[in-house]
Amino acid sequence: MLSRQLIFVLIALSVAIPLVIKIGLPNQVTTEVRNVYESIEQLDSGSVMMISFDHEASSLPEVKPMAQAILRHCFQKKLKVITLALMAEGTAIGEQLLRETANEYQANYGEDYVFLGYRPQAQSAILGMGEEIKRVFPQDYNNTSLDRIPMMKDIKNYNEVKLIISVADGDLPVTWVDYAVSRYHPKFACATTAVMATSFYPFLSSGQMVGLLGGLKGAAEYEILLEKPGMGQKGMDAQSVSHLVIVLIIVWGNVVYFLRRKTSTVDSPRSTAKPL
Amino acid sequence: MNIETLIATFLTLCIFSFLYKDNPFYKFAEHLLVGISVGYVLVMAVNTTLMPKLVNPVFKQGELGYIIPGILGIFMLLRFFPRYTWLSRISIALIIGAGAGVAIPATIQARLFSQMQASMKDFASIDGIIIFLGIASTLAYFFFSKEHKGWFGATAKMGTWFLMIFFGATFGYTVMSRISLLIGRMQFLLGDFLHIIK
């Protein structure tokens, strides 16, 4: 019988050891991640993209590698990037990540990228931007009027945006589909935590999303396509080894359960339970 | 090593200590997280909503029309005073009415019509047939006006298999998600704190 504490130690070791000793397990790129990459790769230099940081701080280890890989691709392609946050905690995190990644590529604020800040009530913000972005965000995060930002001069609403990506840890991508995609028909993709990924697959098959990045693995796949290793690929060995350990623990638990049920019929709760 | 790294390391270890058992260090870190989160969201609400959407328009730009939603917002806060709770129902009615009006057509279009269309268009392929079988059998499982016997029972049973596959995939993704969070903390502890990894 494995105690809880022993399982925790096993999981901790299965994560820590591969981080220290590189194994280099293979990682295949999935179609949904490739579709996001291709959607950005096909855009001409100067095209406008919108990235929304729709997440909280608690999911940072998953969303940061994905957001970073996508932002790197955007700046590498010299796209104009409009960013915003529809969750309060995503604001400071998104702004910091945007600034760091923009500095890597010497992108200039106001010309190559802009951060609009946070708006509550995601539904009304998404609907409002479909009519006019300036109505929802009259000023950017630094309280500069959008009229004074060169990049925003020719951008009115989703018509000028070639692709929207929601970096999310909840179901806000569904809100984007409900209110932006179904009404204004922009191209839309999401980079979401793995726990939410299965919820969005129906939107992939219906074409309401062009692609999807699911958690750390999604980030690692994107980094492979980008040929720029980052936080995603660094964690994938640990991910694979810890999954193997969990599978072995589940198998071990089942083997012990069936052996006990076979050998001990008297002591089992099922046999001692009295019928009502 | 900077002070931020030391604080983050201390708080990470406080949270991890719960894996052994509940203790005051864990409680401290948990309460700190809740307090900071609430404070942060409050400041964001004031800076991004209250000031630019109410205070500045009314007091700096003289747009008095904004007073009406401001009053409706105050009505919501009157829920804390039993004598005036009834006023909050006006605001709630407005939110529910407008919210439902906006949400219902969008949701029906995005989640019902588009999904139904997607499940039909690829019917000639193996994937399309599997999707159709999955939808039909799962719906059969949740149809309780007919006893689950005979061919209908077999279809409903097949629906449970599809549900189990979905639950398994979701659980797998959940494990991956939680392990990713642990990897993030391990990368911090082994990298930023101990400098064992780069």
XYZ file of C-alpha atoms in Angstrom:
474
model
C 0.000 0.000 0.000
C 1.379 3.417 -1.026
C 0.807 6.255 1.440
C -0.288 9.674 0.178
C 3.013 11.225 1.207
C 5.013 8.590 -0.700
C 2.965 9.285 -3.841
C 3.675 13.013 -3.469
C 7.401 12.307 -3.134
C 7.357 10.047 -6.219
C 5.567 12.717 -8.271
C 7.944 15.431 -7.029
C 10.967 13.320 -8.001
C 9.447 12.418 -11.378
C 9.140 16.143 -12.092
C 12.423 17.335 -10.559
C 14.838 14.719 -11.963
C 13.950 15.241 -15.677
C 14.278 18.999 -15.167
C 17.859 18.511 -13.962
C 18.845 15.608 -16.237
C 17.660 16.195 -19.811
C 16.153 13.108 -21.459
C 14.966 14.601 -24.754
C 11.774 12.582 -25.246
C 10.148 13.186 -28.650
C 7.175 15.555 -28.923
C 4.827 15.443 -31.927
C 3.154 18.567 -33.301
C -0.628 18.211 -33.463
C -2.872 19.597 -36.206
C -4.667 22.080 -33.960
C -1.373 23.701 -32.885
C -0.026 23.692 -36.451
C -3.208 25.459 -37.591
C -2.597 28.331 -35.158
C 1.009 28.562 -36.325
C 0.020 28.510 -40.010
C -2.700 31.132 -39.442
C -0.042 33.539 -38.141
C 2.661 32.428 -40.588
C 0.400 33.213 -43.558
C -0.174 36.816 -42.447
C 1.697 39.603 -44.233
C 4.029 41.879 -42.307
C 2.019 44.741 -40.784
C -1.178 42.696 -40.429
C -3.091 43.269 -37.203
C -3.536 40.607 -34.537
C -5.402 40.763 -31.265
C -4.318 38.807 -28.190
C -6.462 38.767 -25.074
C -4.998 37.737 -21.704
C -8.055 36.050 -20.226
C -6.441 34.292 -17.299
C -5.508 34.555 -13.640
C -2.118 34.395 -11.955
C -2.607 30.835 -10.698
C -2.345 29.356 -14.212
C 0.855 31.222 -15.100
C 3.101 28.133 -15.579
C 0.771 26.966 -18.344
C -0.359 30.161 -20.041
C 2.926 32.068 -19.986
C 4.855 29.642 -22.270
C 1.961 29.648 -24.764
C 1.551 33.425 -24.744
C 5.293 33.931 -25.025
C 5.617 31.581 -28.024
C 2.712 33.275 -29.845
C 4.009 36.781 -29.104
C 7.485 35.799 -30.325
C 5.955 34.565 -33.569
C 3.993 37.813 -33.984
C 7.001 40.059 -33.405
C 9.210 37.837 -35.565
C 6.677 38.257 -38.396
C 6.521 42.035 -37.696
C 2.776 41.974 -37.125
C 0.919 44.752 -35.339
C -0.279 43.339 -32.020
C -3.239 44.684 -30.056
C -3.401 43.172 -26.578
C -5.938 43.441 -23.795
C -7.147 41.600 -20.714
C -10.651 40.446 -19.880
C -9.660 39.120 -16.455
C -8.189 41.455 -13.865
C -5.191 39.295 -12.917
C -4.224 38.860 -16.556
C -3.589 42.589 -16.858
C -0.264 43.002 -15.076
C 0.982 39.574 -16.200
C 0.072 40.232 -19.830
C 1.614 43.695 -19.814
C 4.886 42.410 -18.335
C 5.116 39.484 -20.759
C 4.290 41.736 -23.706
C 6.973 44.253 -22.731
C 9.622 41.548 -22.221
C 8.895 39.817 -25.526
C 8.664 43.106 -27.442
C 12.099 44.084 -26.100
C 13.559 40.818 -27.463
C 12.568 41.935 -30.978
C 13.082 45.707 -30.520
C 9.382 46.309 -31.178
C 8.160 49.835 -30.442
C 5.147 50.593 -28.302
C 2.419 52.380 -30.211
C 3.856 51.433 -33.606
C 4.221 47.625 -33.390
C 2.119 46.807 -30.368
C -0.308 48.310 -27.911
C -1.740 47.207 -24.574
C -5.305 48.376 -24.018
C -5.608 47.184 -20.423
C -8.488 45.517 -18.640
C -12.234 45.739 -19.055
C -14.726 43.864 -16.867
C -17.916 42.359 -18.298
C -16.309 40.337 -21.093
C -19.536 40.013 -23.102
C -20.089 43.731 -23.470
C -16.385 44.379 -24.097
C -16.246 41.763 -26.875
C -19.485 42.990 -28.456
C -18.422 46.623 -28.151
C -15.075 46.047 -29.893
C -16.995 44.542 -32.803
C -18.520 47.986 -33.348
C -15.573 50.170 -32.375
C -12.529 49.366 -30.254
C -12.184 52.997 -29.143
C -15.637 52.911 -27.571
C -14.593 50.120 -25.236
C -11.013 51.312 -24.745
C -10.895 55.100 -25.278
C -7.403 55.003 -23.721
C -4.682 52.395 -23.487
C -3.216 50.923 -20.263
C -1.023 54.031 -19.814
C -4.043 56.359 -20.171
C -2.934 57.523 -23.627
C -5.835 58.249 -25.934
C -6.055 55.715 -28.790
C -6.271 58.689 -31.193
C -2.678 59.542 -30.257
C -1.360 56.001 -30.852
C -0.090 55.717 -34.466
C -0.803 51.995 -34.785
C -4.471 52.429 -33.902
C -5.238 55.146 -36.482
C -6.534 52.787 -39.163
C -7.985 50.176 -36.855
C -11.657 50.526 -36.084
C -12.993 47.089 -35.166
C -12.591 43.337 -35.883
C -12.716 44.019 -39.647
C -9.086 45.150 -39.497
C -7.976 42.293 -37.213
C -6.745 39.204 -39.086
C -6.687 36.835 -36.115
C -7.833 36.953 -32.494
C -6.233 34.677 -29.893
C -7.554 34.298 -26.368
C -4.927 33.119 -23.871
C -7.248 31.720 -21.250
C -7.563 29.498 -18.206
C -11.351 29.448 -18.079
C -14.232 29.435 -20.539
C -13.743 32.963 -21.925
C -12.835 31.530 -25.371
C -16.454 30.340 -25.531
C -17.573 33.915 -24.839
C -15.381 35.055 -27.733
C -17.033 32.437 -29.959
C -20.531 33.388 -28.775
C -20.209 37.140 -29.166
C -17.369 37.835 -31.607
C -17.146 34.841 -33.956
C -20.869 34.196 -34.405
C -21.667 37.875 -34.942
C -18.623 39.496 -36.564
C -16.882 36.394 -38.007
C -13.213 37.153 -37.255
C -10.718 34.272 -37.345
C -10.310 33.038 -33.802
C -8.022 30.633 -31.922
C -7.314 29.988 -28.276
C -4.371 29.041 -26.094
C -5.843 27.444 -23.042
C -4.872 25.468 -19.969
C -4.944 21.718 -20.584
C -7.797 21.205 -18.142
C -10.064 23.321 -20.374
C -8.891 21.985 -23.745
C -11.482 19.237 -24.195
C -14.260 21.812 -23.799
C -13.096 23.618 -26.936
C -12.607 20.726 -29.360
C -16.221 20.929 -30.635
C -15.479 24.508 -31.753
C -12.484 23.263 -33.735
C -14.494 20.707 -35.662
C -17.205 23.286 -36.374
C -14.617 25.744 -37.705
C -15.493 28.391 -35.112
C -11.881 28.153 -33.941
C -9.022 27.815 -36.406
C -6.727 26.155 -33.881
C -5.946 25.492 -30.252
C -2.929 25.305 -27.963
C -3.578 23.070 -24.948
C -1.379 23.768 -21.948
C 2.352 23.211 -21.647
C 2.314 20.608 -24.413
C 0.686 23.093 -26.772
C 3.416 25.607 -25.926
C 6.136 23.003 -26.528
C 4.642 22.099 -29.923
C 4.486 25.764 -30.905
C 8.119 26.236 -29.883
C 9.089 23.306 -32.129
C 7.330 24.962 -35.084
C 8.917 28.285 -34.210
C 12.336 26.594 -33.853
C 12.882 28.598 -30.696
C 13.004 26.455 -27.522
C 11.334 28.029 -24.522
C 9.611 27.222 -21.255
C 7.270 24.715 -22.912
C 9.917 22.357 -24.264
C 11.948 22.588 -21.052
C 9.057 21.119 -19.084
C 7.989 18.347 -21.446
C 10.420 15.662 -20.191
C 9.126 16.207 -16.660
C 5.559 16.105 -17.976
C 6.081 12.773 -19.756
C 7.960 11.061 -16.882
C 5.424 12.192 -14.270
C 2.561 10.924 -16.467
C 4.310 7.560 -16.696
C 4.651 7.434 -12.901
C 0.948 8.318 -12.464
C -0.085 5.583 -14.919
C 2.083 3.056 -13.026
C 0.544 4.145 -9.703
C -2.974 3.735 -11.152
C -2.091 0.264 -12.504
C -0.512 -0.665 -9.144
C -3.620 0.529 -7.283
C -5.881 -1.569 -9.506
C -3.693 -4.668 -9.189
C -3.732 -4.357 -5.366
C -7.498 -3.789 -5.411
C -8.231 -6.889 -7.497
C -5.777 -9.062 -5.554
C -7.378 -8.010 -2.255
C -10.876 -8.587 -3.576
C -9.883 -12.056 -4.747
C -8.081 -13.164 -1.588
C -10.117 -11.409 1.091
C -13.873 -11.710 0.776
C -14.571 -11.638 4.495
C -12.930 -8.329 5.391
C -14.097 -6.354 2.353
C -16.740 -3.652 3.017
C -18.934 -5.085 0.258
C -19.258 -8.509 1.897
C -19.779 -7.136 5.416
C -22.372 -4.575 4.385
C -25.766 -5.643 5.643
C -28.715 -5.261 3.315
C -31.199 -2.642 4.425
C 19.490 36.492 -4.461
C 16.806 39.157 -4.388
C 14.126 39.535 -1.744
C 11.300 38.724 -4.215
C 12.756 35.259 -4.891
C 13.104 34.560 -1.152
C 9.504 35.604 -0.454
C 8.212 33.545 -3.390
C 10.242 30.517 -2.246
C 8.970 30.825 1.326
C 5.339 31.069 0.163
C 5.749 28.157 -2.282
C 7.097 25.948 0.516
C 4.287 27.120 2.818
C 1.724 25.939 0.264
C 3.565 22.661 -0.415
C 3.599 21.941 3.345
C -0.130 21.141 3.055
C 0.846 17.925 1.263
C 2.062 16.650 4.653
C -0.860 18.049 6.630
C -2.741 21.271 7.314
C -0.619 23.734 9.297
C -0.352 27.453 10.200
C 2.207 28.176 7.442
C -0.212 26.909 4.793
C -3.057 28.911 6.350
C -0.905 32.049 6.315
C -0.002 31.665 2.627
C -3.594 30.811 1.687
C -5.032 33.849 3.494
C -2.346 36.083 2.020
C -3.241 34.913 -1.499
C -6.954 35.532 -0.965
C -6.329 38.968 0.552
C -3.958 40.106 -2.196
C -6.252 38.796 -4.947
C -9.270 40.630 -3.555
C -7.253 43.828 -3.049
C -5.866 43.656 -6.593
C -9.281 43.080 -8.174
C -10.749 45.932 -6.098
C -8.065 48.357 -7.245
C -8.540 47.232 -10.859
C -12.308 47.712 -10.560
C -11.861 51.242 -9.238
C -9.198 52.206 -11.797
C -10.720 50.600 -14.883
C -14.449 50.899 -14.216
C -15.486 53.269 -11.457
C -13.146 56.123 -12.389
C -13.275 56.055 -16.222
C -16.886 54.926 -16.535
C -18.556 56.948 -13.753
C -16.489 59.437 -11.766
C -14.564 61.059 -14.628
C -17.508 61.359 -17.061
C -19.804 62.838 -14.407
C -17.452 65.116 -12.501
C -14.838 66.027 -15.138
C -16.756 65.920 -18.422
C -20.206 66.832 -17.075
C -21.952 63.890 -18.767
C -24.845 63.548 -16.350
C -26.409 60.588 -18.161
C -23.892 58.344 -16.415
C -25.595 59.099 -13.086
C -28.434 56.685 -13.972
C -26.257 53.549 -14.191
C -24.397 54.896 -11.144
C -27.646 54.954 -9.160
C -28.498 51.447 -10.368
C -25.059 50.340 -9.136
C -25.732 51.874 -5.718
C -29.060 49.995 -5.651
C -27.087 46.744 -5.924
C -25.128 47.648 -2.793
C -28.389 48.228 -0.902
C -28.765 44.451 -0.680
C -26.777 44.769 2.541
C -29.572 46.838 4.122
C -32.717 44.720 4.620
C -35.040 47.741 4.555
C -33.880 48.773 1.075
C -33.093 45.378 -0.431
C -36.101 45.644 -2.754
C -34.356 48.428 -4.701
C -31.604 46.028 -5.774
C -34.218 43.984 -7.642
C -34.574 46.816 -10.155
C -30.885 46.577 -11.043
C -30.949 42.774 -11.083
C -34.013 42.806 -13.367
C -32.187 45.086 -15.785
C -29.051 42.907 -15.765
C -31.009 39.691 -16.260
C -33.220 41.173 -18.969
C -30.392 42.731 -20.966
C -28.076 39.785 -20.311
C -30.596 37.203 -21.450
C -31.495 39.278 -24.497
C -27.875 39.438 -25.574
C -26.905 35.911 -24.557
C -29.780 33.773 -25.839
C -29.504 34.447 -29.611
C -25.687 34.407 -29.484
C -25.588 31.128 -27.574
C -28.180 29.446 -29.779
C -26.290 30.501 -32.903
C -22.803 29.651 -31.629
C -23.422 26.524 -29.600
C -26.553 24.934 -31.047
C -26.943 25.775 -34.748
C -23.227 25.847 -35.572
C -22.563 22.639 -33.644
C -25.516 20.849 -35.260
C -24.335 22.000 -38.680
C -20.807 20.770 -37.952
C -22.067 17.346 -36.875
C -23.942 16.920 -40.176
C -21.623 18.306 -42.843
C -19.001 15.547 -42.645
C -21.414 12.641 -42.497
C -19.778 10.716 -45.346
C -16.486 10.212 -43.492
C -15.580 7.791 -40.673
C -15.072 10.759 -38.313
C -18.519 12.079 -39.208
C -20.160 8.720 -38.510
C -18.390 8.415 -35.151
C -19.470 11.963 -34.220
C -23.074 11.163 -35.229
C -23.071 7.922 -33.218
C -21.597 9.771 -30.246
C -24.245 12.511 -30.327
C -27.193 10.158 -30.924
C -26.203 7.582 -28.308
C -25.290 10.191 -25.650
C -28.595 11.973 -26.187
C -30.330 8.584 -25.900
C -28.637 8.042 -22.531
C -30.094 11.334 -21.263
C -33.598 10.577 -22.614
C -35.534 9.321 -19.597
C -39.074 9.153 -20.997
C -38.413 5.698 -22.451
C -37.092 2.745 -20.455
C -33.490 1.864 -21.297
C -34.247 -1.633 -22.650
C -33.792 -3.450 -25.966
C -32.279 -1.505 -28.898
C -32.825 1.783 -27.058
C -31.014 0.458 -23.981
C -28.107 -0.721 -26.170
C -27.884 2.730 -27.776
C -27.938 4.400 -24.352
C -25.232 1.984 -23.191
C -23.100 3.014 -26.155
C -23.695 6.623 -25.036
C -22.125 5.816 -21.657
C -18.997 4.532 -23.472
C -18.665 7.834 -25.318
C -19.158 9.665 -22.011
C -16.483 7.523 -20.343
C -14.049 8.285 -23.183
C -14.787 11.995 -22.740
C -14.307 11.792 -18.974
C -11.048 9.886 -19.458
C -9.717 12.462 -21.932
C -10.762 15.304 -19.630
C -9.137 13.628 -16.620
C -5.951 13.079 -18.621
C -5.861 16.748 -19.584
C -6.576 17.698 -15.940
C -3.596 15.646 -14.746
C -1.444 17.302 -17.412
C -2.651 20.717 -16.293
C -1.916 20.127 -12.611
C 1.492 18.614 -13.341
C 2.284 21.696 -15.449
C 1.656 23.879 -12.407
C 4.013 21.694 -10.369
C 6.614 21.898 -13.142
C 6.339 25.699 -13.025
C 7.024 25.777 -9.301
C 9.832 23.189 -9.610
C 11.459 25.257 -12.358
C 11.317 28.229 -10.018
C 12.716 26.356 -6.999
C 15.472 24.534 -8.938
C 16.264 27.486 -11.185
C 15.660 30.889 -9.604
C 16.189 29.746 -6.009
C 18.758 26.918 -6.082
C 20.341 27.710 -9.499
C 20.598 23.977 -10.304
C 18.914 24.427 -13.700
C 19.006 27.365 -16.138
